[in-house]
Each structure stands twice: as structure tokens, then as C-alpha cells.
mmCIF file as Biopython writes it, N, C-alpha, C and O atoms, coordinates in Angstrom:
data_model
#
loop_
_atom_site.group_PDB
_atom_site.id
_atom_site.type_symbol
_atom_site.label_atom_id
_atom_site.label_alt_id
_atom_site.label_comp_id
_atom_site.label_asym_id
_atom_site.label_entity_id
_atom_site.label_seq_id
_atom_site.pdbx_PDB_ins_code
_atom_site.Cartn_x
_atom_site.Cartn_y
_atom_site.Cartn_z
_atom_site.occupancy
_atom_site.B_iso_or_equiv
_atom_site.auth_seq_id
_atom_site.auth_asym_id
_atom_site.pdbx_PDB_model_num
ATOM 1   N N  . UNK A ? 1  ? 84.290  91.648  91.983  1.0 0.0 1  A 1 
ATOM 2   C CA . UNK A ? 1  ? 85.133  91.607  93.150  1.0 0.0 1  A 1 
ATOM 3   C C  . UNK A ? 1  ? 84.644  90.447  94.026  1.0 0.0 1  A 1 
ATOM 4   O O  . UNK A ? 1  ? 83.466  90.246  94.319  1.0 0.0 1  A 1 
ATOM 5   N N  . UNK A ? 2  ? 85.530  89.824  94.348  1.0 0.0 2  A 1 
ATOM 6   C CA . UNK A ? 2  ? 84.940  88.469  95.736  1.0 0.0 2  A 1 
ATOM 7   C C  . UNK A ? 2  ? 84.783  88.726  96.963  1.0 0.0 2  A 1 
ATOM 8   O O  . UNK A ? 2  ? 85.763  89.306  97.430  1.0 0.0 2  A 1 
ATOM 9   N N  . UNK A ? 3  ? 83.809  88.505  97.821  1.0 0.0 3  A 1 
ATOM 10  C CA . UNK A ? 3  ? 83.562  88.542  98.601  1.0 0.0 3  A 1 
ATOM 11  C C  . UNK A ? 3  ? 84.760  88.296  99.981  1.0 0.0 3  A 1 
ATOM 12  O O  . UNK A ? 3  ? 84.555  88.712  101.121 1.0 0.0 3  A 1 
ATOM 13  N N  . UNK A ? 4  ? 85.956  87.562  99.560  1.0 0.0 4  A 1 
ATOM 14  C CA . UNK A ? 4  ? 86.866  87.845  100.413 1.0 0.0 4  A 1 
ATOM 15  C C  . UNK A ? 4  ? 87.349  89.311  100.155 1.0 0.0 4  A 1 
ATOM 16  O O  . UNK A ? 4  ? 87.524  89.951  101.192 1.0 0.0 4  A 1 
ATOM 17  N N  . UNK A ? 5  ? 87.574  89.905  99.111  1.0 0.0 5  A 1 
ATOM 18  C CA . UNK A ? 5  ? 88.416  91.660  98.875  1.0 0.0 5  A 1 
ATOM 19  C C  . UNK A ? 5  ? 87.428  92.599  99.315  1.0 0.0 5  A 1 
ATOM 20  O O  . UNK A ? 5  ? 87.817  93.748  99.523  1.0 0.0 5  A 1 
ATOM 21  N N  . UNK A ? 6  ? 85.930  92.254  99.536  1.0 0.0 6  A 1 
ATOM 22  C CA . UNK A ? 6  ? 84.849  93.072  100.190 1.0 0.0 6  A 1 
ATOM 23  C C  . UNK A ? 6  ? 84.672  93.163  101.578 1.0 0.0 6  A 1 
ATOM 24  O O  . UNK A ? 6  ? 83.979  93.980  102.184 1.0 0.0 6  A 1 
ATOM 25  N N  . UNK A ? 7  ? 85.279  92.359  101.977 1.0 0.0 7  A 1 
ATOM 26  C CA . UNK A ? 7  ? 85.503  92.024  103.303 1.0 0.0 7  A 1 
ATOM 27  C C  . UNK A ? 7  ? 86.545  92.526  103.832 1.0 0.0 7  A 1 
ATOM 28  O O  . UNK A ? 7  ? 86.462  93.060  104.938 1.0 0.0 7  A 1 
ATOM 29  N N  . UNK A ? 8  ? 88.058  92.437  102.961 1.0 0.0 8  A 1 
ATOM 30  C CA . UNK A ? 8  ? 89.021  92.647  103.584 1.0 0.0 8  A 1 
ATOM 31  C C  . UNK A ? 8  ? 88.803  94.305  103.279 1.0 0.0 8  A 1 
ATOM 32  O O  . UNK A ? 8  ? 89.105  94.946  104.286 1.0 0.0 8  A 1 
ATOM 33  N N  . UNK A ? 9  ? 88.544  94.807  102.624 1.0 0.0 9  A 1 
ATOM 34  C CA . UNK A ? 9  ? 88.026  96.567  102.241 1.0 0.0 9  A 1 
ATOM 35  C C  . UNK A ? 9  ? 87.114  96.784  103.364 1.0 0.0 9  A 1 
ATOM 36  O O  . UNK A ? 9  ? 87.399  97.738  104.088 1.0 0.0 9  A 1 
ATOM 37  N N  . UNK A ? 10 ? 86.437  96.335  103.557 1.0 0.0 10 A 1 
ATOM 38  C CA . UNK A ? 10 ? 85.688  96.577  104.773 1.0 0.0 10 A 1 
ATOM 39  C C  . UNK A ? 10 ? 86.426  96.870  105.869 1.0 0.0 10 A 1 
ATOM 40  O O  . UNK A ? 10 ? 86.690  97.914  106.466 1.0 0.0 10 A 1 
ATOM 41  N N  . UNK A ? 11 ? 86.701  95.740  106.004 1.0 0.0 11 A 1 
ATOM 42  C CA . UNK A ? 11 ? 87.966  95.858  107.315 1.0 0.0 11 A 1 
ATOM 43  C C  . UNK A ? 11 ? 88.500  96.937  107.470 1.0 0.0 11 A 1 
ATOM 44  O O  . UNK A ? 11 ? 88.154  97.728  108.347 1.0 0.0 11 A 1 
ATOM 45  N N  . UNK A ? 12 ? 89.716  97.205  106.390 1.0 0.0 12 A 1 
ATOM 46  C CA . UNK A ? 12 ? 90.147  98.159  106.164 1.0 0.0 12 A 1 
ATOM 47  C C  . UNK A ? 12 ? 89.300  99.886  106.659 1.0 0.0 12 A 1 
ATOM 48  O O  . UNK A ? 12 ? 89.516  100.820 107.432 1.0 0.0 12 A 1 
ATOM 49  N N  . UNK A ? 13 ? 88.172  99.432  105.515 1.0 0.0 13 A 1 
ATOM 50  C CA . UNK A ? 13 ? 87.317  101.039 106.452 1.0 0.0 13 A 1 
ATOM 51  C C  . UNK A ? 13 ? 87.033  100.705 107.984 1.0 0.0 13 A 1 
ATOM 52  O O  . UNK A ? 13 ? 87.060  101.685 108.727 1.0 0.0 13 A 1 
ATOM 53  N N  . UNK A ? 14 ? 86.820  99.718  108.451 1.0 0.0 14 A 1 
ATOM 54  C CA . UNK A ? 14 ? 85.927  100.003 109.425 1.0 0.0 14 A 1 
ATOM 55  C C  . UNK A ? 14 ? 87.752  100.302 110.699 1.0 0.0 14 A 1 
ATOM 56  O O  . UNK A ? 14 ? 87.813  100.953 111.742 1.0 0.0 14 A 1 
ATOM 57  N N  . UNK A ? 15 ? 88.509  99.784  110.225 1.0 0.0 15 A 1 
ATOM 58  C CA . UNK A ? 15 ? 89.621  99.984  111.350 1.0 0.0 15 A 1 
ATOM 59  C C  . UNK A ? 15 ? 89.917  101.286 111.003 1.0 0.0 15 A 1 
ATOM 60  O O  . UNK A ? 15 ? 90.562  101.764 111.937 1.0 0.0 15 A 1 
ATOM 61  N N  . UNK A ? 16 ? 89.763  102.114 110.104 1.0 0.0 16 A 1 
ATOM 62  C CA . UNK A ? 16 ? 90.068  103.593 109.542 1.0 0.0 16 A 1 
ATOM 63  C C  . UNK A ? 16 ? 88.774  104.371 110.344 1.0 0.0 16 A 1 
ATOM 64  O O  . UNK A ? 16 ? 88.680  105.599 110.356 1.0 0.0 16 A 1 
ATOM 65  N N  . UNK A ? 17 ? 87.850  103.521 110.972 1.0 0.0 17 A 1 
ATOM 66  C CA . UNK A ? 17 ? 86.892  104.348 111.670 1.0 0.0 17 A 1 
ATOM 67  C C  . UNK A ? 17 ? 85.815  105.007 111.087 1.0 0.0 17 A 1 
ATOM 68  O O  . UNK A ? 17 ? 84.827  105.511 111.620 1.0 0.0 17 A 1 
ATOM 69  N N  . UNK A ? 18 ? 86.230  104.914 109.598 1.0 0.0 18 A 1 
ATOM 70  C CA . UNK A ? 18 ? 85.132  105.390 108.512 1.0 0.0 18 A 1 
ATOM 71  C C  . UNK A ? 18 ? 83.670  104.611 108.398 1.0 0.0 18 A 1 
ATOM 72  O O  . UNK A ? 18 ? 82.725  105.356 108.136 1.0 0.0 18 A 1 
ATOM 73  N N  . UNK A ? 19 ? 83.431  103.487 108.529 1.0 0.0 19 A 1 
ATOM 74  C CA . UNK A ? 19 ? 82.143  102.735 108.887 1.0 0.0 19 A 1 
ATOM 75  C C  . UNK A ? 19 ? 81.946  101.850 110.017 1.0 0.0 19 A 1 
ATOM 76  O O  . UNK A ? 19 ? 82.773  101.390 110.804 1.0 0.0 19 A 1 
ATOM 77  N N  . UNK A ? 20 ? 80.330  101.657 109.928 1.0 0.0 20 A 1 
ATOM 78  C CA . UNK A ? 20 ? 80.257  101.114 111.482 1.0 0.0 20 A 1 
ATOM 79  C C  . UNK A ? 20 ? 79.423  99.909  110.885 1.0 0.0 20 A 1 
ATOM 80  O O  . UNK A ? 20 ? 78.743  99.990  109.862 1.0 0.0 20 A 1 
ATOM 81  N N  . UNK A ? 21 ? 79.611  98.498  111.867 1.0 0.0 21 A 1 
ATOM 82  C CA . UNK A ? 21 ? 78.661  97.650  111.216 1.0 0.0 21 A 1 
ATOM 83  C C  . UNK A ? 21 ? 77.960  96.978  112.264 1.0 0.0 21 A 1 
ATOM 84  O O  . UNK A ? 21 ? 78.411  97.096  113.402 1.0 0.0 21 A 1 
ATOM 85  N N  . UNK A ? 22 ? 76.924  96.286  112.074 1.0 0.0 22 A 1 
ATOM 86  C CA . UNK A ? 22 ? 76.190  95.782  112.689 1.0 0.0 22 A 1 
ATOM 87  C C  . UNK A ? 22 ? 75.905  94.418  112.556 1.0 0.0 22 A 1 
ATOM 88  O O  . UNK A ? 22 ? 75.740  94.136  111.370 1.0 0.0 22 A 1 
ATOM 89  N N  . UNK A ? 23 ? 75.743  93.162  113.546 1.0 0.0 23 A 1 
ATOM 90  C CA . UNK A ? 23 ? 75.398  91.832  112.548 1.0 0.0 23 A 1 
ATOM 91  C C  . UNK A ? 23 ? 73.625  91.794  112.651 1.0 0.0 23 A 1 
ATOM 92  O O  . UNK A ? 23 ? 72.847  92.079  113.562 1.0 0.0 23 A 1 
ATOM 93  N N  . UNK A ? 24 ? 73.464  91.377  111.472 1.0 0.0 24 A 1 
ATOM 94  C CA . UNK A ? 24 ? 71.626  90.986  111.163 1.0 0.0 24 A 1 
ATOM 95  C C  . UNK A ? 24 ? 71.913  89.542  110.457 1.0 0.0 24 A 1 
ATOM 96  O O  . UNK A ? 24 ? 72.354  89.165  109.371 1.0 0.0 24 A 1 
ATOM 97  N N  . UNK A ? 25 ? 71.537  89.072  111.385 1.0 0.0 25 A 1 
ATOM 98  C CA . UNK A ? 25 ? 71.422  87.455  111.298 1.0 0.0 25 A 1 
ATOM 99  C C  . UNK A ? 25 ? 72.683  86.691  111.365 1.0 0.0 25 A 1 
ATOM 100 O O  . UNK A ? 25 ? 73.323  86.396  112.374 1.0 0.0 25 A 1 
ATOM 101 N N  . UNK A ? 26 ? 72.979  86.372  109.928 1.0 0.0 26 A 1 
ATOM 102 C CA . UNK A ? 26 ? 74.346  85.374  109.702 1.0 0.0 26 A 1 
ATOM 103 C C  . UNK A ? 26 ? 75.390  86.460  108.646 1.0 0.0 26 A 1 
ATOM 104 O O  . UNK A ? 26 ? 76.476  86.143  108.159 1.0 0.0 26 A 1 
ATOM 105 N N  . UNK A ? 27 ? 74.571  87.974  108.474 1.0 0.0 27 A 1 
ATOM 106 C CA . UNK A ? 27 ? 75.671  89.086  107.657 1.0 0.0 27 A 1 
ATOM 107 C C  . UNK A ? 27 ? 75.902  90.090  108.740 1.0 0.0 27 A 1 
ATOM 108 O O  . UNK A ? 27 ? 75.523  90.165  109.909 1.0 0.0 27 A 1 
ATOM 109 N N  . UNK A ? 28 ? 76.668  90.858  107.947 1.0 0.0 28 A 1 
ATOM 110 C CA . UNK A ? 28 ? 76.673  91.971  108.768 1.0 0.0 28 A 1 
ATOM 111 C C  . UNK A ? 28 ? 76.636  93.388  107.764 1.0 0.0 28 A 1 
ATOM 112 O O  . UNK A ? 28 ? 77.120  93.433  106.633 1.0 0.0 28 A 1 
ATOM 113 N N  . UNK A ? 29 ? 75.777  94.790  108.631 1.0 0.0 29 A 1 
ATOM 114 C CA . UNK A ? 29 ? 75.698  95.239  107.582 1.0 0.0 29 A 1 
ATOM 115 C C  . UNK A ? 29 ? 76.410  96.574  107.999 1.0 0.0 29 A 1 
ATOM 116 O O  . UNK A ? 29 ? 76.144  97.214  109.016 1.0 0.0 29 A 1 
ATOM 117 N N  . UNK A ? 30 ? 77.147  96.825  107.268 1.0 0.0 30 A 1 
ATOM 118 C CA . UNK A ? 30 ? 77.995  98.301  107.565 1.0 0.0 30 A 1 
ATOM 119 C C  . UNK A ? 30 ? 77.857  99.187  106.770 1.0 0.0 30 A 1 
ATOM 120 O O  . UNK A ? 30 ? 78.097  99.102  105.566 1.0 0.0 30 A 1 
ATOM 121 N N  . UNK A ? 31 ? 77.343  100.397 107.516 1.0 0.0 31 A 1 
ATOM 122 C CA . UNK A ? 31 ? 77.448  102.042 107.217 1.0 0.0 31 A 1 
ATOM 123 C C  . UNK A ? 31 ? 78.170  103.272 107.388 1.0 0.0 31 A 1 
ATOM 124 O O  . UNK A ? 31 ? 78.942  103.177 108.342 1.0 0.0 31 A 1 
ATOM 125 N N  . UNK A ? 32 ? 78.213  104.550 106.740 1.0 0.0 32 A 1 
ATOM 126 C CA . UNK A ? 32 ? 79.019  105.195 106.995 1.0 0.0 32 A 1 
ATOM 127 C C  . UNK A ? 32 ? 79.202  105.466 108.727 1.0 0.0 32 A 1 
ATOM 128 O O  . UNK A ? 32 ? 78.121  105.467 109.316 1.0 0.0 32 A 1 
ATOM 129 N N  . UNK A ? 33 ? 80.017  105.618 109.308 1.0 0.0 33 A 1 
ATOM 130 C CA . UNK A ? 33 ? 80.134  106.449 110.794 1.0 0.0 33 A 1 
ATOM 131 C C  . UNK A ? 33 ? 80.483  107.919 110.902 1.0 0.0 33 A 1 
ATOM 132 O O  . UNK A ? 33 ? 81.629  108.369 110.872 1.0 0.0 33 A 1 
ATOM 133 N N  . UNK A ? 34 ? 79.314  108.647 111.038 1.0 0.0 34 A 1 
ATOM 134 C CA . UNK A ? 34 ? 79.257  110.221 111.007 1.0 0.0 34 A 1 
ATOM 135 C C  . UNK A ? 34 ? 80.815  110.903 111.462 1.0 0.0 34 A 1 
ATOM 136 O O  . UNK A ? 34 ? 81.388  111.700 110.718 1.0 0.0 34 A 1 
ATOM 137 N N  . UNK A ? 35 ? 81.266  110.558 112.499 1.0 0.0 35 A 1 
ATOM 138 C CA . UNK A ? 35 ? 82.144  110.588 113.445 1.0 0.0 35 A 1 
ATOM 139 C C  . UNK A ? 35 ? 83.360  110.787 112.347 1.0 0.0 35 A 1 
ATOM 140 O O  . UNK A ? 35 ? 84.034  111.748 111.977 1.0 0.0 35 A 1 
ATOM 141 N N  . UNK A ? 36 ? 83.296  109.446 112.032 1.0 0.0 36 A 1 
ATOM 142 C CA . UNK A ? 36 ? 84.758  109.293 110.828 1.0 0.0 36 A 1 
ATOM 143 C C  . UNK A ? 36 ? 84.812  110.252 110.346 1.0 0.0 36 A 1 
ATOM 144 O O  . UNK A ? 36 ? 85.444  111.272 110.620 1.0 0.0 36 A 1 
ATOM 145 N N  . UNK A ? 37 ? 83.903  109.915 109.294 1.0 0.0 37 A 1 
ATOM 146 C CA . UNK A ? 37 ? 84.103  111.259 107.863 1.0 0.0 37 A 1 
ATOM 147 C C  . UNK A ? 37 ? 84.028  112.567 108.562 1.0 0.0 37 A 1 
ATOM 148 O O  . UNK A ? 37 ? 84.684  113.430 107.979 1.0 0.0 37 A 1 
ATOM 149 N N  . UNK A ? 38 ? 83.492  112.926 109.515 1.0 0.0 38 A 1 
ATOM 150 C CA . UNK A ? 38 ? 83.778  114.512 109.814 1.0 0.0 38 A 1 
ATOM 151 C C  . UNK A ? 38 ? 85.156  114.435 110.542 1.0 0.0 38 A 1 
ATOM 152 O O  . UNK A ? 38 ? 85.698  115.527 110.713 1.0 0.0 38 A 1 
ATOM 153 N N  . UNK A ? 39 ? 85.652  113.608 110.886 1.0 0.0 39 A 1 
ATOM 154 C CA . UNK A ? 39 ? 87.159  113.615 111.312 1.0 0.0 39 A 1 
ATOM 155 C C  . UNK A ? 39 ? 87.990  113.807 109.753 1.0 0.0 39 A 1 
ATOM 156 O O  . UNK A ? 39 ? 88.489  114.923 109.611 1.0 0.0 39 A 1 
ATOM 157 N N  . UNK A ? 40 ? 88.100  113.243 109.078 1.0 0.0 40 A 1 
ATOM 158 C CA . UNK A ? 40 ? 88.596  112.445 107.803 1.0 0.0 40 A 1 
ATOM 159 C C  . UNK A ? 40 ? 88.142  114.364 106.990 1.0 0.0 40 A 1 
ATOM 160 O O  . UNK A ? 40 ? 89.024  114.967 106.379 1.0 0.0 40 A 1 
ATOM 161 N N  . UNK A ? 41 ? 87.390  114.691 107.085 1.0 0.0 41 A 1 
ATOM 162 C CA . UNK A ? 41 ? 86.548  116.151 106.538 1.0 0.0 41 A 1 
ATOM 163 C C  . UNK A ? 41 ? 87.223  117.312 107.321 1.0 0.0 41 A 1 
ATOM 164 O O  . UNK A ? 41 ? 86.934  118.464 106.996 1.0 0.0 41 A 1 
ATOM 165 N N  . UNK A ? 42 ? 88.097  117.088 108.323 1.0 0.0 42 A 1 
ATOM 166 C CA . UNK A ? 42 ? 88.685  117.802 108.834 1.0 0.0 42 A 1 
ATOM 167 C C  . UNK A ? 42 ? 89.978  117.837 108.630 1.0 0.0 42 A 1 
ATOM 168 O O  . UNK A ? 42 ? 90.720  118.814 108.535 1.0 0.0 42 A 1 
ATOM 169 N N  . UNK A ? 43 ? 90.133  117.078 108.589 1.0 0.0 43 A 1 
ATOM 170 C CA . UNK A ? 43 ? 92.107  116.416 108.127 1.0 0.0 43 A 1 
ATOM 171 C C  . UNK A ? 43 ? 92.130  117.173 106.785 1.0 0.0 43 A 1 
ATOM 172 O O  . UNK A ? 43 ? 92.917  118.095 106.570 1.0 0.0 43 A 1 
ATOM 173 N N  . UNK A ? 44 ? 91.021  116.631 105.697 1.0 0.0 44 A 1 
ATOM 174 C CA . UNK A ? 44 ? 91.586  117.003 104.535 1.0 0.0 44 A 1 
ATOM 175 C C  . UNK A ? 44 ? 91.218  118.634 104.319 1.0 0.0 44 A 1 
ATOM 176 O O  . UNK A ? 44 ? 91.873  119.222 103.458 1.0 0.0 44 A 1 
ATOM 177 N N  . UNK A ? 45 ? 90.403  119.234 104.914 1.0 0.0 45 A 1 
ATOM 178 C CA . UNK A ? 45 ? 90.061  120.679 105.148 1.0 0.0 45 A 1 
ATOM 179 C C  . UNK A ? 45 ? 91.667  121.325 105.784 1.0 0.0 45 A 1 
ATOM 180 O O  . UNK A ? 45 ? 92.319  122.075 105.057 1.0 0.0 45 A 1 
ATOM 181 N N  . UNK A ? 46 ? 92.067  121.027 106.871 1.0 0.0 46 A 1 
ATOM 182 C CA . UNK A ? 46 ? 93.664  121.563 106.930 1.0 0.0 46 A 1 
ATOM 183 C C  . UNK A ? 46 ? 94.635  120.785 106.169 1.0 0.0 46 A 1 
ATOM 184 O O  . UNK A ? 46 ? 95.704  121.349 106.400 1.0 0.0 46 A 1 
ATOM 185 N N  . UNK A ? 47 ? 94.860  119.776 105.372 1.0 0.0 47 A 1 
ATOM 186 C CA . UNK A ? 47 ? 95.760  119.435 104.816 1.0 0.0 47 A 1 
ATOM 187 C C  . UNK A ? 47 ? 95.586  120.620 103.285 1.0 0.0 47 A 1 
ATOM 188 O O  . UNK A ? 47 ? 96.518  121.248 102.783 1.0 0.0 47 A 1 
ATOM 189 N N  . UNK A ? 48 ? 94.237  120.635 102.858 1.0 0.0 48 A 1 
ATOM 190 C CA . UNK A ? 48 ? 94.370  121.703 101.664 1.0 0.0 48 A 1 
ATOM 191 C C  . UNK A ? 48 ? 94.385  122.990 102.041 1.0 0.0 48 A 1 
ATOM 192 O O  . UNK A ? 48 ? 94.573  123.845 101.175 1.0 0.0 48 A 1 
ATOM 193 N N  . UNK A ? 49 ? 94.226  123.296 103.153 1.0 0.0 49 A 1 
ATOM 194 C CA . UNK A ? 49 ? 94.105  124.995 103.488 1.0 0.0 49 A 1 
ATOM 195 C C  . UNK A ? 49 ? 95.675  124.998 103.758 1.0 0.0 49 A 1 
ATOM 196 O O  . UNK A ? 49 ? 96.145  126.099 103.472 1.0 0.0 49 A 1 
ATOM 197 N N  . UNK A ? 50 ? 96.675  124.045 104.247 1.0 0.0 50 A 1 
ATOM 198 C CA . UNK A ? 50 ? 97.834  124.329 104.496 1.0 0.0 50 A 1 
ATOM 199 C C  . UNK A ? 50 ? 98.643  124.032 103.280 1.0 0.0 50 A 1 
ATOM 200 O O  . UNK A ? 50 ? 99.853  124.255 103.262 1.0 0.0 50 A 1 
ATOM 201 N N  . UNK A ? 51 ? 97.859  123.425 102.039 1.0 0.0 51 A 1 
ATOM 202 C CA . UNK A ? 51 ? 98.713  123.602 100.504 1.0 0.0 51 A 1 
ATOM 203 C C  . UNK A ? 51 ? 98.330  124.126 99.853  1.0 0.0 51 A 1 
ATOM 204 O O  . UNK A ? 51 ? 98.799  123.708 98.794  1.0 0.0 51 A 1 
ATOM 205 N N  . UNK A ? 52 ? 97.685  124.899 99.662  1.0 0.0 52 A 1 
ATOM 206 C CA . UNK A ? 52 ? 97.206  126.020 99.154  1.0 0.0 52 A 1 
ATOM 207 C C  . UNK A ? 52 ? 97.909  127.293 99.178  1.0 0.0 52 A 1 
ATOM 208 O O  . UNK A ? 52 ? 98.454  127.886 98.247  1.0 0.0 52 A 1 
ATOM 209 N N  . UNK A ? 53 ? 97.756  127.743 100.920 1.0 0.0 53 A 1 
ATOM 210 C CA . UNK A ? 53 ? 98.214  128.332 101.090 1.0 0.0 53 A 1 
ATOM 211 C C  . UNK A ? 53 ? 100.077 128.847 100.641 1.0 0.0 53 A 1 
ATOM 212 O O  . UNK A ? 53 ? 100.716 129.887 100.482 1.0 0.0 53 A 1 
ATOM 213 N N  . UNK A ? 54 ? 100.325 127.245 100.589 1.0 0.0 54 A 1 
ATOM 214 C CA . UNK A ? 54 ? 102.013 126.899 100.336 1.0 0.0 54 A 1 
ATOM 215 C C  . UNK A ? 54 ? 102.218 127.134 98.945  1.0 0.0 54 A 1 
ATOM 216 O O  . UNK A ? 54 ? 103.273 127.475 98.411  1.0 0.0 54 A 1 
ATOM 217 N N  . UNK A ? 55 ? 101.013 126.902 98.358  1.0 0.0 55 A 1 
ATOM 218 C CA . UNK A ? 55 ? 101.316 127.217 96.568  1.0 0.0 55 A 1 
ATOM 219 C C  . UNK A ? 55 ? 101.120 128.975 96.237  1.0 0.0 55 A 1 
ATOM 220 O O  . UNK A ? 55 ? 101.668 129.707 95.412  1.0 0.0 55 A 1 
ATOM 221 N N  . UNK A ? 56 ? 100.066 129.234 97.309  1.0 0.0 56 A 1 
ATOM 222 C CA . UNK A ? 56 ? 99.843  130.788 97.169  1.0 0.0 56 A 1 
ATOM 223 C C  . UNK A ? 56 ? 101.518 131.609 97.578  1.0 0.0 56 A 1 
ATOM 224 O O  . UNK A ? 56 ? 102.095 132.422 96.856  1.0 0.0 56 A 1 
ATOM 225 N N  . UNK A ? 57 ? 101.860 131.236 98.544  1.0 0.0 57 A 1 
ATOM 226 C CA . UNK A ? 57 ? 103.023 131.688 98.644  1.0 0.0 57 A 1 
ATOM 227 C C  . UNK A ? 57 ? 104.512 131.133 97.866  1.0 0.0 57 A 1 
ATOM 228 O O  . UNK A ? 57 ? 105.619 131.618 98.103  1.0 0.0 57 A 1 
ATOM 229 N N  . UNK A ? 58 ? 104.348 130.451 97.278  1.0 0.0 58 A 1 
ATOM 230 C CA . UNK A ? 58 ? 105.599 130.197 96.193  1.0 0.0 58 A 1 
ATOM 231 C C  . UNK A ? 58 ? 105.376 130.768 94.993  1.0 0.0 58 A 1 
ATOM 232 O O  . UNK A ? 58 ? 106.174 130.811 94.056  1.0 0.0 58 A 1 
ATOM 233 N N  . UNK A ? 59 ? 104.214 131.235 95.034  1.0 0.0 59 A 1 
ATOM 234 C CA . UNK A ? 59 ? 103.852 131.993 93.492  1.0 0.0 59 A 1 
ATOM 235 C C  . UNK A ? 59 ? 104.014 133.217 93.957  1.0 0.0 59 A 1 
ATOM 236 O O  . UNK A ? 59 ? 104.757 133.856 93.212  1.0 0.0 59 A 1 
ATOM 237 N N  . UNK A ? 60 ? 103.560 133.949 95.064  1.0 0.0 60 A 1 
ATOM 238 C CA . UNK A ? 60 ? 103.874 135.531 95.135  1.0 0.0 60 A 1 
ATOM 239 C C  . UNK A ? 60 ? 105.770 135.145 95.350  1.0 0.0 60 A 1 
ATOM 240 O O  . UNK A ? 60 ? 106.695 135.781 94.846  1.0 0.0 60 A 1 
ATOM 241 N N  . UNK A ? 61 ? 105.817 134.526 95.805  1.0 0.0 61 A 1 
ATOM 242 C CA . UNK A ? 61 ? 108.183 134.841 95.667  1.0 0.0 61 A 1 
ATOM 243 C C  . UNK A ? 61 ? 108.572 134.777 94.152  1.0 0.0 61 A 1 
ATOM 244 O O  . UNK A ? 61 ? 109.568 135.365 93.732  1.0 0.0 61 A 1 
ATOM 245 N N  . UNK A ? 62 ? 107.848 134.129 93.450  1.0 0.0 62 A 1 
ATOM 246 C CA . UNK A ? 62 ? 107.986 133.980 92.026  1.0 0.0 62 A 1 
ATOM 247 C C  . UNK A ? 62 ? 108.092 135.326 91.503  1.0 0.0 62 A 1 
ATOM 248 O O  . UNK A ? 62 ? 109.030 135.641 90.771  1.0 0.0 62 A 1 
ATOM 249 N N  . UNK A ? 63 ? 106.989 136.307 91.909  1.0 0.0 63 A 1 
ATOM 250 C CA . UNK A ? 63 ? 106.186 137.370 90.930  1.0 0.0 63 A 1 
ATOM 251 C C  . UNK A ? 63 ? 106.974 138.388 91.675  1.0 0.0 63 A 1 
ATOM 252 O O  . UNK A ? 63 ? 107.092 139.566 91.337  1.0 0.0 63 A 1 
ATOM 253 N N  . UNK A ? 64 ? 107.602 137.720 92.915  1.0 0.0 64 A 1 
ATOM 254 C CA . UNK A ? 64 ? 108.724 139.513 93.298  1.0 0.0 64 A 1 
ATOM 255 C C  . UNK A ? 64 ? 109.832 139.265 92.525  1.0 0.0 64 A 1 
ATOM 256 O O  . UNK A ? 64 ? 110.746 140.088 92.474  1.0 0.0 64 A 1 
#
């Protein structure tokens, strides 16, 4: 991968709030941001508890 598509992926996470970066010297070095992923860990915690639930209930209308 080139260093421009590592960059622009970067980007990408870091405007998604998912990493945080820092500059050290003439780079910069970016890590996860706690913050994000427990946001991002929450989203997908109610997005599957609310399809789940949606599959649990199309299968009991099935079985009446």
C-alpha cells in the first residue's frame, strides 16, 4: 500500500474519531482514541441488539 492510501485511511479514521495522532518530529504518529471505539462499541451493541431482536421476532410469527 503507498503511503499516500495510508494517509488518506488515516484521515479517514481519524475524522471518524476512531484515532488520535500526534506529530514527533517530521511524522506523525496515530493511535487508537478510547473515546471512539467505545462510541463505535456502542452503536454496534444497539444496532445488533435491535436485529436480533427483529430476527427473534420474525421467527416466532413464522412458528405461530
Amino acid at each position: 500500500m503507498s503511503r499516500p492510501a495510508v494517509s488518506q485511511h488515516l484521515k479517514v479514521l481519524k475524522d471518524a474519531g476512531l484515532v488520535i495522532d500526534r506529530p514527533d518530529g517530521t511524522r506523525r504518529l496515530y493511535q487508537l482514541d478510547p473515546a471512539g471505539i467505545e462510541a463505535m462499541r456502542v452503536y454496534l451493541d444497539t444496532f445488533w441488539n435491535q436485529a436480533l431482536t427483529a430476527f427473534k421476532l420474525a421467527v416466532e410469527k413464522e412458528d405461530q
